[in-house]
Amino acid sequence: MKKTPVIFGLFFPVILFICLCTGRYPITPGQVAGLLLAPLGVENRFFSAPPDMMMIFWNVRVPRIILSVFVGAGVSTAGAVFQALFRNPLAAPDILGVTQGSGFGAALVILFLSPLALVIQTSAFAFGILAVALAYILASLSRDSSPSVLVISGIVISAIFQAGLSFIMYMANPYDQLIQIIFWTMGSFNTASWAKVRAAAPLLFSGILLITAFSWRLNLMTQGEEDARSMGIHVARWRIFYVVVSTLMVACSVTAVGNVAWIGLIVPHIARYLAGSEHRRLIPMTAVLGGLFLMVMDTVARSLMLSEIPISIVTSIFGAPFLGYLVVSAGKARFSHEPQY
Amino acid sequence: MNLSIENISAGYGGIPVISHIDLTVAPGRICALMGRNGSGKTTLLRCINGLLPLLEGRVRVLGRDIRDLGRDKIARMISVVPQVSFSPFSFSCLDMVLMAGAARIKAWSAPSEKEKQKALAAMAETGIGHMAKRAFNNLSGGERQLVMLARGLFQDTPIMLLDEPNSHLDFANQHKIMALMQSLARKRKMTVLVTLHDPNLTHYYCDDVILIHEGGVRARGETGKTLTDEVLSCVLGNNIECDVTRKGVFVVVPKFNLVHMNEKVNL
């Protein structure tokens, strides 16, 4: 365990650098180094970047990579939190309907109001939060306060918003509106900009910090509700805290880049192999791994083919088999590996 | 008295499962709670721990009404050893035990090194000090029960409630856990309330016994004086009786049925 952070400490900058060098606009590693050093005041006698390269590097590639790291880290952290809260390793961060709500909110605006990015994003964010709030209200009407009731409420709300989304897609003009909606439902970092980084990164970063700070209590949340209460945790209140923080993070991500499938489900599992189930160690590992994973996936999405591939397709194609590989290769150890210290 | 229960009724959906129960439990003693399935033992434990709202009456813990106390305050007075189960995620035994320290530490902090040493000491006390790093879910039922017991001890409360701690244990382990509880209750001056099904375990290890029947207290008092043929057949069923072994040990056995036994022999 002690080695893992060191390995990641070395790993992360290397992969970051590779991702910075990759893309359809060719920039060599030497040029990337020059571009990175230039603002620090380091004179570079061998190389001065042409203006269009400067523009693409600083205004397209760098914000896109920053955004993918934050979104990956945020959604993965939210996934780990939801898996703990619902005591279910198969829970995804959109189990309460935030993705479907956001998708519906975005599609609604695209169809009826305007294609203005800011309006679409506001609506997506609001509807994402609304969906989770509705799921919570629905669950609270039940006398049963167990998390499974909340899951069922989430399924109900998701289904309704998904139906609404499908209906709008059916109604939408296939030449412009539909394409916009589909790209939204499959997610893309195509529109990444410094403005989006400024909007999303602070919220995602503070969400991850908050969850990390309160990560040890998640261990208790995975135990039975009555067990956790008799150990001194006010389970209902803490569940709201974790759900609100996680939902804000996911809504913020979906608003910025659309739906990113699989990340929230798969990354916590990979992190559990590396760091064990104890959440004090698991949460930071999940965040780092999620950022790394989505950064690489987005690099693949933007450079593998001539045209951009929606991010959810890439994360599914690479993520799902990887999880399958982990399950098969680790065999029995999946549910019973010895935690490392 | 550490724990006093004054005329409580409680149940689910407004229908009482237990009604008008009065009890006091003294420190340094083990008290068994007996009764048939569905008699209200677990409901009573949940009321004492403040998990189930009362329909009437009052539970006082160390002189304070349980309704006035937050979960963290209750957790510093009452620990619960639940029936063993699996954890949905694979935690080490030490991590499982450490969870019980939640009420003592700040919400944003994790257990300190000192807490870890204390948890290891509690594990050593129950004889599982060597299992600290092992995965909880890989252990046998008996070992997991010992981890849960260590967790209760680590919570370090004057009152401990155990809900059928023997349900998954083999014969030897049942006696091991009960003997351990007996010595711990004395040593730590704890009030221990344990639900049990086996009247023999009650008789060997518990100082007092409370027999619950149909939601009310049928009999209570010192174990030796309370477990009589009449009470046992009323509360636990009319097919058992008290006897004494050749060595003079009190036992509760199924009623000896000559006809039935002969049939068995002839087969």
Coordinates of C-alpha atoms in Angstrom, one line a residue:
Chain A
M1 CA 0.0 0.0 0.0
K2 CA 2.8 2.4 0.9
K3 CA 4.3 2.0 -2.6
T4 CA 1.1 2.7 -4.5
P5 CA 0.9 6.5 -3.9
V6 CA 4.6 6.7 -5.0
I7 CA 3.9 4.8 -8.1
F8 CA 0.9 7.0 -8.9
G9 CA 3.0 10.1 -8.1
L10 CA 5.4 9.1 -10.9
F11 CA 2.7 7.6 -13.2
F12 CA 0.4 10.5 -13.3
P13 CA 2.7 13.2 -14.7
V14 CA 4.1 10.8 -17.3
I15 CA 0.6 9.9 -18.6
L16 CA -0.5 13.5 -18.4
F17 CA 2.5 14.5 -20.6
I18 CA 1.7 11.7 -23.1
C19 CA -2.0 12.9 -23.3
L20 CA -0.8 16.5 -23.8
C21 CA 1.3 15.3 -26.8
T22 CA -1.5 13.3 -28.4
G23 CA -4.1 14.7 -30.7
R24 CA -5.0 15.4 -34.3
Y25 CA -3.0 18.6 -34.4
P26 CA 0.5 17.2 -34.2
I27 CA 2.6 18.7 -31.4
T28 CA 5.8 16.9 -30.6
P29 CA 6.9 16.2 -27.0
G30 CA 9.7 18.8 -27.3
Q31 CA 7.2 21.4 -28.4
V32 CA 4.9 20.5 -25.5
A33 CA 7.8 20.9 -23.1
G34 CA 8.5 24.3 -24.7
L35 CA 4.9 25.4 -24.5
L36 CA 4.7 24.4 -20.9
L37 CA 7.9 26.1 -19.9
A38 CA 7.3 29.3 -21.8
P39 CA 4.8 30.9 -19.3
L40 CA 7.1 30.1 -16.5
G41 CA 9.6 32.5 -18.0
V42 CA 12.0 29.8 -19.2
E43 CA 13.6 31.0 -22.4
N44 CA 13.6 28.5 -25.1
R45 CA 16.3 29.1 -27.7
F46 CA 15.4 26.1 -29.8
F47 CA 11.8 26.6 -30.3
S48 CA 9.2 29.3 -30.6
A49 CA 5.6 28.1 -31.0
P50 CA 3.5 29.2 -34.0
P51 CA 0.4 31.1 -32.8
D52 CA -2.1 28.5 -34.0
M53 CA -0.2 25.8 -32.0
M54 CA -0.3 28.1 -28.9
M55 CA -4.0 28.6 -29.4
I56 CA -4.9 24.9 -29.8
F57 CA -2.6 23.8 -27.0
W58 CA -3.7 26.4 -24.4
N59 CA -7.3 27.0 -25.3
V60 CA -8.4 23.5 -26.5
R61 CA -6.1 20.8 -25.3
V62 CA -5.2 21.9 -21.8
P63 CA -8.7 22.9 -20.6
R64 CA -10.0 19.7 -22.1
I65 CA -7.5 17.6 -20.2
I66 CA -8.1 19.5 -17.0
L67 CA -11.8 19.1 -17.3
S68 CA -11.5 15.3 -18.0
V69 CA -9.4 14.9 -14.9
F70 CA -11.8 16.7 -12.7
V71 CA -14.9 15.0 -14.2
G72 CA -13.3 11.6 -13.9
A73 CA -12.2 12.1 -10.3
G74 CA -15.6 13.6 -9.3
V75 CA -17.8 11.0 -10.9
S76 CA -15.6 8.1 -9.7
T77 CA -15.7 9.5 -6.1
A78 CA -19.4 9.9 -6.3
G79 CA -19.6 6.2 -7.5
A80 CA -17.6 5.0 -4.5
V81 CA -19.8 7.0 -2.1
F82 CA -23.0 5.6 -3.6
Q83 CA -21.7 2.0 -3.5
A84 CA -21.0 2.5 0.2
L85 CA -24.3 4.2 0.9
F86 CA -26.4 1.5 -0.8
R87 CA -24.1 -1.2 0.5
N88 CA -24.0 -2.5 -3.1
P89 CA -20.9 -2.8 -5.2
L90 CA -23.1 -2.4 -8.3
A91 CA -24.5 1.0 -7.5
A92 CA -23.7 3.8 -9.9
P93 CA -23.7 7.5 -9.1
D94 CA -26.7 8.0 -11.3
I95 CA -28.8 5.4 -9.4
L96 CA -31.0 8.2 -8.1
G97 CA -31.7 9.6 -11.6
V98 CA -29.4 12.5 -11.8
T99 CA -28.1 11.6 -15.4
Q100 CA -31.6 11.0 -16.7
G101 CA -32.8 14.2 -15.1
S102 CA -30.0 16.3 -16.6
G103 CA -30.4 14.7 -20.0
F104 CA -34.1 15.5 -19.9
G105 CA -33.4 19.1 -18.8
A106 CA -30.9 19.6 -21.5
A107 CA -33.1 18.1 -24.2
L108 CA -36.1 20.1 -23.1
V109 CA -34.2 23.4 -23.6
I110 CA -32.7 22.2 -26.9
L111 CA -36.1 21.4 -28.3
F112 CA -38.2 24.3 -27.0
L113 CA -36.0 27.2 -25.9
S114 CA -32.6 27.9 -27.4
P115 CA -29.4 26.2 -28.3
L116 CA -27.5 28.6 -26.0
A117 CA -24.9 26.6 -24.0
L118 CA -25.5 28.5 -20.8
V119 CA -29.2 28.0 -20.8
I120 CA -28.9 24.2 -21.6
Q121 CA -26.3 23.8 -18.8
T122 CA -28.5 25.6 -16.2
S123 CA -31.5 23.5 -17.1
A124 CA -29.5 20.3 -17.1
F125 CA -28.1 21.0 -13.7
A126 CA -31.5 22.0 -12.3
F127 CA -33.3 19.0 -13.6
G128 CA -30.5 16.6 -12.4
I129 CA -30.9 18.0 -8.9
L130 CA -34.7 17.9 -9.2
A131 CA -34.7 14.2 -10.2
V132 CA -32.7 13.2 -7.1
A133 CA -34.8 15.5 -4.9
L134 CA -38.0 13.8 -6.3
A135 CA -36.5 10.3 -5.7
Y136 CA -35.7 11.3 -2.1
I137 CA -39.2 12.8 -1.5
L138 CA -40.8 9.6 -3.0
A139 CA -38.6 7.4 -0.7
S140 CA -39.4 9.5 2.3
L141 CA -43.1 8.9 1.8
S142 CA -42.5 5.2 2.5
R143 CA -42.4 4.1 6.1
D144 CA -39.4 1.9 5.3
S145 CA -36.3 4.0 5.6
S146 CA -33.9 1.4 4.1
P147 CA -31.7 2.3 1.2
S148 CA -33.4 -0.2 -1.1
V149 CA -36.5 2.0 -1.0
L150 CA -34.4 4.9 -2.2
V151 CA -33.0 2.7 -5.0
I152 CA -36.5 1.8 -6.2
S153 CA -37.6 5.5 -6.0
G154 CA -34.5 6.3 -8.1
I155 CA -35.5 3.7 -10.7
V156 CA -39.0 5.1 -10.8
I157 CA -37.8 8.7 -11.3
S158 CA -35.1 7.6 -13.8
A159 CA -37.7 5.8 -15.9
I160 CA -40.0 8.8 -16.0
F161 CA -37.2 11.2 -17.0
Q162 CA -35.8 8.6 -19.5
A163 CA -39.3 8.4 -21.1
G164 CA -39.5 12.2 -21.3
L165 CA -36.0 12.3 -22.9
S166 CA -36.9 9.6 -25.4
F167 CA -40.1 11.5 -26.3
I168 CA -38.2 14.7 -26.9
M169 CA -35.7 12.8 -29.1
Y170 CA -38.6 11.4 -31.0
M171 CA -40.0 14.9 -31.5
A172 CA -36.7 16.6 -32.2
N173 CA -35.6 17.8 -35.6
P174 CA -33.2 15.0 -36.7
Y175 CA -30.8 17.4 -38.5
D176 CA -29.7 19.6 -35.8
Q177 CA -31.6 19.2 -32.5
L178 CA -31.4 15.4 -32.3
I179 CA -27.7 15.3 -33.0
Q180 CA -27.1 17.8 -30.2
I181 CA -29.2 15.7 -27.8
I182 CA -27.6 12.4 -28.8
F183 CA -24.1 13.9 -28.3
W184 CA -25.3 15.1 -24.9
T185 CA -26.6 11.6 -23.8
M186 CA -23.3 10.0 -24.9
G187 CA -21.1 12.7 -23.5
S188 CA -18.3 14.6 -25.1
F189 CA -15.4 16.8 -24.0
N190 CA -15.6 18.4 -27.5
T191 CA -16.9 21.7 -26.1
A192 CA -14.4 21.9 -23.2
S193 CA -13.2 25.4 -22.6
W194 CA -11.7 27.5 -19.9
A195 CA -15.2 28.8 -19.0
K196 CA -16.3 25.2 -18.4
V197 CA -13.3 24.5 -16.3
R198 CA -13.9 27.6 -14.3
A199 CA -17.6 26.5 -13.8
A200 CA -17.0 22.9 -13.0
A201 CA -13.6 22.4 -11.4
P202 CA -14.1 24.4 -8.2
L203 CA -17.3 22.5 -7.4
L204 CA -15.9 19.1 -8.3
F205 CA -12.7 19.8 -6.4
S206 CA -14.4 21.0 -3.2
G207 CA -16.8 18.0 -3.5
I208 CA -13.9 15.6 -3.6
L209 CA -12.2 17.3 -0.7
L210 CA -15.4 17.2 1.4
I211 CA -15.9 13.5 0.7
T212 CA -12.2 12.8 1.4
A213 CA -12.5 14.6 4.7
F214 CA -15.5 12.7 5.8
S215 CA -14.4 9.4 4.2
W216 CA -13.8 7.4 7.3
R217 CA -17.5 7.5 8.2
L218 CA -18.4 5.8 4.9
N219 CA -17.0 2.6 6.5
L220 CA -19.9 2.7 9.0
M221 CA -22.4 3.6 6.3
T222 CA -21.6 0.2 4.7
Q223 CA -22.7 -1.6 7.8
G224 CA -26.3 -2.3 8.6
E225 CA -28.4 0.7 9.4
E226 CA -29.0 -0.3 13.0
D227 CA -25.4 -1.3 13.5
A228 CA -24.2 2.1 12.3
R229 CA -26.8 3.9 14.5
S230 CA -25.8 1.9 17.6
M231 CA -22.2 2.9 16.9
G232 CA -23.2 6.5 17.2
I233 CA -23.9 7.6 13.6
H234 CA -27.1 9.5 12.7
V235 CA -27.5 7.5 9.5
A236 CA -30.3 9.4 7.9
R237 CA -28.6 12.8 8.2
W238 CA -25.2 11.5 7.0
R239 CA -26.9 9.8 4.1
I240 CA -28.4 13.1 3.0
F241 CA -25.0 14.8 3.3
Y242 CA -23.2 12.2 1.1
V243 CA -26.0 12.1 -1.4
V244 CA -26.1 15.9 -1.7
V245 CA -22.4 16.3 -2.2
S246 CA -22.2 13.3 -4.6
T247 CA -25.2 14.5 -6.6
L248 CA -23.8 18.0 -7.0
M249 CA -20.6 16.5 -8.3
V250 CA -22.3 14.3 -10.8
A251 CA -24.8 17.0 -11.9
C252 CA -21.9 19.4 -12.4
S253 CA -20.1 16.8 -14.5
V254 CA -23.1 15.9 -16.6
T255 CA -23.8 19.6 -17.1
A256 CA -20.3 20.2 -18.4
V257 CA -19.8 17.2 -20.7
G258 CA -23.0 15.2 -20.8
N259 CA -23.3 11.6 -19.6
V260 CA -20.1 9.7 -19.0
A261 CA -21.1 6.0 -18.7
W262 CA -19.4 3.4 -16.6
I263 CA -16.7 5.5 -14.9
G264 CA -18.6 5.8 -11.6
L265 CA -19.2 2.1 -11.5
I266 CA -15.9 0.7 -12.6
V267 CA -13.3 3.0 -11.2
P268 CA -14.1 2.3 -7.5
H269 CA -13.8 -1.4 -8.2
I270 CA -10.3 -1.0 -9.7
A271 CA -9.4 1.3 -6.8
R272 CA -10.6 -1.4 -4.3
Y273 CA -8.1 -3.9 -5.9
L274 CA -5.3 -1.4 -5.3
A275 CA -6.2 0.2 -1.9
G276 CA -8.7 -2.2 -0.2
S277 CA -12.2 -1.3 0.9
E278 CA -11.3 1.0 3.8
H279 CA -12.7 4.3 2.6
R280 CA -10.0 6.5 4.1
R281 CA -7.7 4.9 1.6
L282 CA -10.2 4.1 -1.1
I283 CA -11.6 7.5 -1.7
P284 CA -8.3 9.3 -2.6
M285 CA -7.3 6.3 -4.7
T286 CA -10.6 6.4 -6.5
A287 CA -10.3 10.1 -7.2
V288 CA -6.8 9.9 -8.6
L289 CA -7.6 6.7 -10.6
G290 CA -10.8 8.2 -12.0
G291 CA -9.0 11.4 -13.2
L292 CA -6.3 9.3 -14.8
F293 CA -8.7 6.9 -16.4
L294 CA -11.0 9.5 -17.9
M295 CA -8.1 11.6 -19.1
V296 CA -6.7 8.6 -21.1
M297 CA -10.2 7.7 -22.3
D298 CA -10.8 11.2 -23.6
T299 CA -7.4 11.2 -25.3
V300 CA -8.5 8.0 -27.1
A301 CA -11.9 9.5 -27.9
R302 CA -10.3 12.6 -29.6
S303 CA -7.4 11.0 -31.4
L304 CA -8.3 7.5 -32.3
M305 CA -10.4 8.3 -35.3
L306 CA -10.6 11.3 -37.6
S307 CA -13.9 12.4 -36.1
E308 CA -14.6 12.6 -32.4
I309 CA -16.0 9.5 -30.6
P310 CA -18.6 10.1 -27.9
I311 CA -16.9 9.5 -24.5
S312 CA -19.4 7.0 -23.2
I313 CA -18.7 4.7 -26.1
V314 CA -15.0 4.8 -25.3
T315 CA -15.4 4.3 -21.6
S316 CA -17.7 1.4 -22.2
I317 CA -15.6 -0.3 -24.8
F318 CA -12.4 0.0 -22.7
G319 CA -13.9 0.0 -19.2
A320 CA -16.3 -3.0 -19.3
P321 CA -13.8 -5.5 -20.6
F322 CA -11.2 -4.3 -18.1
L323 CA -13.6 -4.9 -15.3
G324 CA -14.3 -8.3 -16.8
Y325 CA -10.6 -9.0 -16.9
L326 CA -10.2 -8.0 -13.3
V327 CA -13.1 -10.2 -12.1
V328 CA -11.7 -13.2 -14.1
S329 CA -8.1 -12.8 -13.2
A330 CA -8.6 -12.0 -9.6
G331 CA -11.1 -14.9 -9.3
K332 CA -12.2 -15.6 -5.7
A333 CA -10.0 -12.8 -4.3
R334 CA -12.5 -10.2 -5.7
F335 CA -14.7 -10.5 -2.6
S336 CA -12.1 -11.6 -0.2
H337 CA -8.7 -10.1 -0.8
E338 CA -6.5 -9.4 2.1
P339 CA -6.4 -5.7 2.8
Q340 CA -2.8 -4.3 2.7
Y341 CA -1.2 -2.0 5.2
Chain B
M1 CA -29.0 1.1 38.5
N2 CA -27.3 1.4 35.1
L3 CA -30.4 0.6 33.2
S4 CA -34.0 0.9 34.2
I5 CA -37.0 0.3 32.0
E6 CA -40.2 1.8 33.3
N7 CA -43.5 0.5 32.1
I8 CA -42.6 0.5 28.4
S9 CA -44.7 -0.6 25.5
A10 CA -43.5 -0.6 21.9
G11 CA -44.3 -2.2 18.6
Y12 CA -44.6 -1.7 14.9
G13 CA -47.3 0.3 13.1
G14 CA -48.9 1.2 16.4
I15 CA -49.5 -2.4 17.4
P16 CA -47.6 -3.2 20.6
V17 CA -45.3 -6.3 20.5
I18 CA -44.2 -5.7 24.1
S19 CA -46.3 -4.0 26.7
H20 CA -45.9 -2.7 30.2
I21 CA -42.4 -4.0 30.8
D22 CA -40.6 -3.0 33.9
L23 CA -37.0 -3.9 34.4
T24 CA -33.8 -2.9 36.1
V25 CA -30.4 -4.4 35.4
A26 CA -27.5 -4.0 37.8
P27 CA -23.8 -3.4 36.9
G28 CA -21.2 -6.2 36.9
R29 CA -23.8 -8.8 36.1
I30 CA -24.9 -10.8 33.1
C31 CA -28.6 -10.9 32.6
A32 CA -30.2 -13.3 30.1
L33 CA -33.3 -12.4 28.1
M34 CA -35.2 -15.5 27.2
G35 CA -38.4 -16.2 25.3
R36 CA -39.7 -18.0 22.3
N37 CA -39.3 -16.7 18.7
G38 CA -41.5 -13.6 18.3
S39 CA -41.9 -13.0 22.0
G40 CA -40.4 -9.5 21.8
K41 CA -36.8 -10.0 23.0
T42 CA -35.2 -8.2 20.0
T43 CA -37.9 -5.5 20.1
L44 CA -37.0 -4.9 23.8
L45 CA -33.3 -4.6 22.9
R46 CA -34.1 -2.1 20.2
C47 CA -36.1 0.0 22.6
I48 CA -33.3 0.0 25.2
N49 CA -30.9 1.1 22.5
G50 CA -33.3 3.9 21.4
L51 CA -33.7 2.5 17.9
L52 CA -37.5 2.0 18.2
P53 CA -39.7 4.8 19.5
L54 CA -41.7 3.8 22.6
L55 CA -45.5 3.9 22.6
E56 CA -45.4 4.6 26.3
G57 CA -43.0 4.4 29.3
R58 CA -39.4 5.4 29.6
V59 CA -36.0 3.9 29.3
R60 CA -33.3 5.4 31.6
V61 CA -29.7 4.8 31.0
L62 CA -27.3 5.9 33.8
G63 CA -30.3 8.0 35.1
R64 CA -31.0 9.8 31.8
D65 CA -34.0 9.4 29.5
I66 CA -32.8 7.8 26.3
R67 CA -35.1 10.1 24.3
D68 CA -33.1 13.1 25.3
L69 CA -29.9 11.7 24.1
G70 CA -28.4 11.9 20.6
R71 CA -27.0 8.8 18.8
D72 CA -23.4 9.7 19.7
K73 CA -24.3 10.0 23.4
I74 CA -26.2 6.7 23.4
A75 CA -23.3 5.0 21.6
R76 CA -21.0 6.0 24.4
M77 CA -23.2 4.3 27.0
I78 CA -24.6 1.3 25.1
S79 CA -22.8 -1.0 22.8
V80 CA -24.6 -3.7 20.7
V81 CA -23.2 -7.0 19.5
P82 CA -25.4 -7.9 16.6
Q83 CA -25.9 -11.3 15.1
V84 CA -23.0 -12.1 12.8
S85 CA -23.4 -11.2 9.1
F86 CA -21.2 -10.5 6.1
S87 CA -20.0 -7.1 5.3
P88 CA -20.8 -6.0 1.7
F89 CA -17.2 -4.9 1.2
S90 CA -14.1 -6.7 2.4
F91 CA -12.8 -5.0 5.5
S92 CA -10.0 -6.2 7.7
C93 CA -11.0 -7.2 11.2
L94 CA -9.2 -4.2 12.7
D95 CA -11.2 -1.9 10.4
M96 CA -14.4 -3.6 11.5
V97 CA -13.5 -3.1 15.2
L98 CA -12.3 0.5 14.7
M99 CA -15.8 1.5 13.4
A100 CA -17.1 1.4 17.0
G101 CA -14.9 4.3 17.9
A102 CA -17.0 6.7 15.7
A103 CA -18.8 8.3 18.6
R104 CA -15.5 9.3 20.2
I105 CA -13.9 11.0 17.3
K106 CA -14.6 14.1 15.2
A107 CA -16.8 13.5 12.1
W108 CA -13.9 14.5 9.7
S109 CA -11.2 12.5 11.4
A110 CA -10.2 8.9 11.3
P111 CA -9.1 6.8 14.4
S112 CA -5.8 7.8 15.8
E113 CA -2.9 5.4 16.5
K114 CA -4.0 5.4 20.2
E115 CA -7.4 4.2 19.1
K116 CA -5.8 1.5 17.0
Q117 CA -3.8 0.2 20.0
K118 CA -7.0 0.2 22.0
A119 CA -8.9 -1.7 19.3
L120 CA -6.0 -4.3 19.2
A121 CA -6.2 -4.6 22.9
A122 CA -9.9 -5.3 22.7
M123 CA -9.2 -7.9 20.0
A124 CA -6.6 -9.5 22.2
E125 CA -9.1 -9.7 25.1
T126 CA -11.4 -11.8 23.0
G127 CA -8.6 -13.9 21.7
I128 CA -8.4 -12.7 18.2
G129 CA -5.4 -10.4 18.4
H130 CA -3.7 -12.3 15.6
M131 CA -6.5 -11.7 13.2
A132 CA -6.3 -7.9 13.0
K133 CA -5.2 -7.9 9.3
R134 CA -7.3 -10.8 8.1
A135 CA -10.4 -10.1 5.9
F136 CA -13.5 -10.2 8.0
N137 CA -15.6 -12.0 5.3
N138 CA -13.0 -14.8 5.2
L139 CA -13.5 -15.8 8.8
S140 CA -15.8 -18.5 10.1
G141 CA -19.1 -17.6 11.8
G142 CA -17.5 -18.1 15.3
E143 CA -14.5 -15.9 14.5
R144 CA -16.7 -13.2 13.1
Q145 CA -18.8 -13.2 16.2
L146 CA -15.6 -12.7 18.2
V147 CA -14.8 -9.7 16.0
M148 CA -18.2 -8.3 16.7
L149 CA -17.7 -8.8 20.4
A150 CA -14.3 -7.1 20.2
R151 CA -16.0 -4.2 18.5
G152 CA -18.5 -4.0 21.3
L153 CA -15.7 -4.0 23.9
F154 CA -13.8 -1.3 21.9
Q155 CA -16.9 0.9 22.0
D156 CA -16.1 0.8 25.8
T157 CA -19.6 1.4 27.2
P158 CA -21.0 0.6 30.7
I159 CA -23.9 -1.3 29.1
M160 CA -23.6 -4.0 26.4
L161 CA -26.5 -5.7 24.6
L162 CA -25.9 -9.0 22.8
D163 CA -28.5 -10.3 20.4
E164 CA -28.3 -14.1 20.2
P165 CA -24.6 -14.2 20.1
N166 CA -24.6 -18.0 19.9
S167 CA -26.9 -18.4 16.9
H168 CA -24.1 -19.3 14.4
L169 CA -21.6 -20.9 16.8
D170 CA -20.6 -24.5 17.3
F171 CA -21.1 -26.0 20.7
A172 CA -17.6 -25.3 22.1
N173 CA -17.6 -21.7 20.8
Q174 CA -21.0 -21.0 22.5
H175 CA -19.4 -21.9 25.8
K176 CA -16.3 -20.0 25.0
I177 CA -18.2 -16.8 24.2
M178 CA -20.4 -17.0 27.2
A179 CA -17.4 -17.7 29.6
L180 CA -15.7 -14.7 28.1
M181 CA -18.7 -12.5 28.6
Q182 CA -19.0 -13.6 32.2
S183 CA -15.4 -12.7 33.0
L184 CA -15.5 -9.5 31.0
A185 CA -18.7 -8.3 32.8
R186 CA -17.0 -8.9 36.2
K187 CA -13.7 -7.3 35.2
R188 CA -15.1 -4.3 33.5
K189 CA -18.2 -3.9 35.8
M190 CA -20.4 -3.8 32.7
T191 CA -24.1 -4.3 32.6
V192 CA -24.6 -7.1 30.1
L193 CA -28.0 -8.0 28.7
V194 CA -28.0 -11.0 26.3
T195 CA -30.8 -12.7 24.5
L196 CA -30.4 -16.5 24.6
H197 CA -32.4 -19.5 23.5
D198 CA -30.5 -22.2 25.4
P199 CA -31.6 -22.4 29.1
N200 CA -28.4 -24.3 29.9
L201 CA -26.2 -21.5 28.8
T202 CA -28.3 -19.1 30.8
H203 CA -28.0 -21.3 33.9
Y204 CA -24.2 -21.8 33.6
Y205 CA -23.2 -18.2 32.8
C206 CA -25.8 -15.7 33.6
D207 CA -26.5 -14.1 37.0
D208 CA -30.0 -13.1 36.3
V209 CA -32.7 -14.1 33.9
I210 CA -35.7 -12.3 32.5
L211 CA -38.3 -14.5 30.8
I212 CA -40.5 -12.8 28.2
H213 CA -43.8 -14.3 27.2
E214 CA -46.3 -12.8 24.8
G215 CA -44.8 -9.4 25.1
G216 CA -44.7 -9.2 28.9
V217 CA -42.3 -10.3 31.6
R218 CA -43.4 -13.7 32.9
A219 CA -40.6 -14.2 35.4
R220 CA -37.3 -12.7 36.5
G221 CA -34.7 -12.9 39.2
E222 CA -31.5 -14.8 40.0
T223 CA -31.0 -17.6 37.5
G224 CA -30.9 -20.5 40.0
K225 CA -34.1 -19.5 41.6
T226 CA -36.0 -18.5 38.5
L227 CA -35.5 -21.3 36.1
T228 CA -38.1 -23.8 37.4
D229 CA -40.0 -26.5 35.6
E230 CA -43.2 -24.4 35.8
V231 CA -41.7 -21.2 34.4
L232 CA -39.8 -23.0 31.7
S233 CA -42.7 -25.0 30.4
C234 CA -44.8 -21.9 30.4
V235 CA -42.3 -19.7 28.5
L236 CA -40.2 -22.0 26.4
G237 CA -42.6 -24.8 25.8
N238 CA -44.1 -27.7 27.7
N239 CA -41.8 -30.4 26.1
I240 CA -38.8 -29.6 28.3
E241 CA -37.9 -30.1 32.0
C242 CA -35.2 -29.5 34.5
D243 CA -32.9 -32.4 35.6
V244 CA -29.6 -32.9 37.4
T245 CA -26.7 -34.9 35.9
R246 CA -24.8 -37.7 37.6
K247 CA -22.2 -35.1 38.6
G248 CA -24.9 -32.9 40.1
V249 CA -25.0 -30.2 37.3
F250 CA -28.4 -28.6 36.6
V251 CA -29.6 -29.2 33.1
V252 CA -32.7 -28.5 31.1
V253 CA -33.5 -31.4 28.8
P254 CA -36.3 -32.5 26.5
K255 CA -39.0 -34.4 28.4
F256 CA -38.0 -38.1 28.5
N257 CA -40.6 -39.8 26.4
L258 CA -40.4 -43.6 26.9
V259 CA -42.6 -44.7 24.1
H260 CA -40.7 -42.5 21.6
M261 CA -37.3 -43.6 22.8
N262 CA -38.3 -47.3 22.5
E263 CA -39.4 -46.8 18.9
K264 CA -36.0 -45.3 18.2
V265 CA -34.1 -48.2 19.8
N266 CA -36.2 -50.8 17.9
L267 CA -35.5 -49.1 14.6

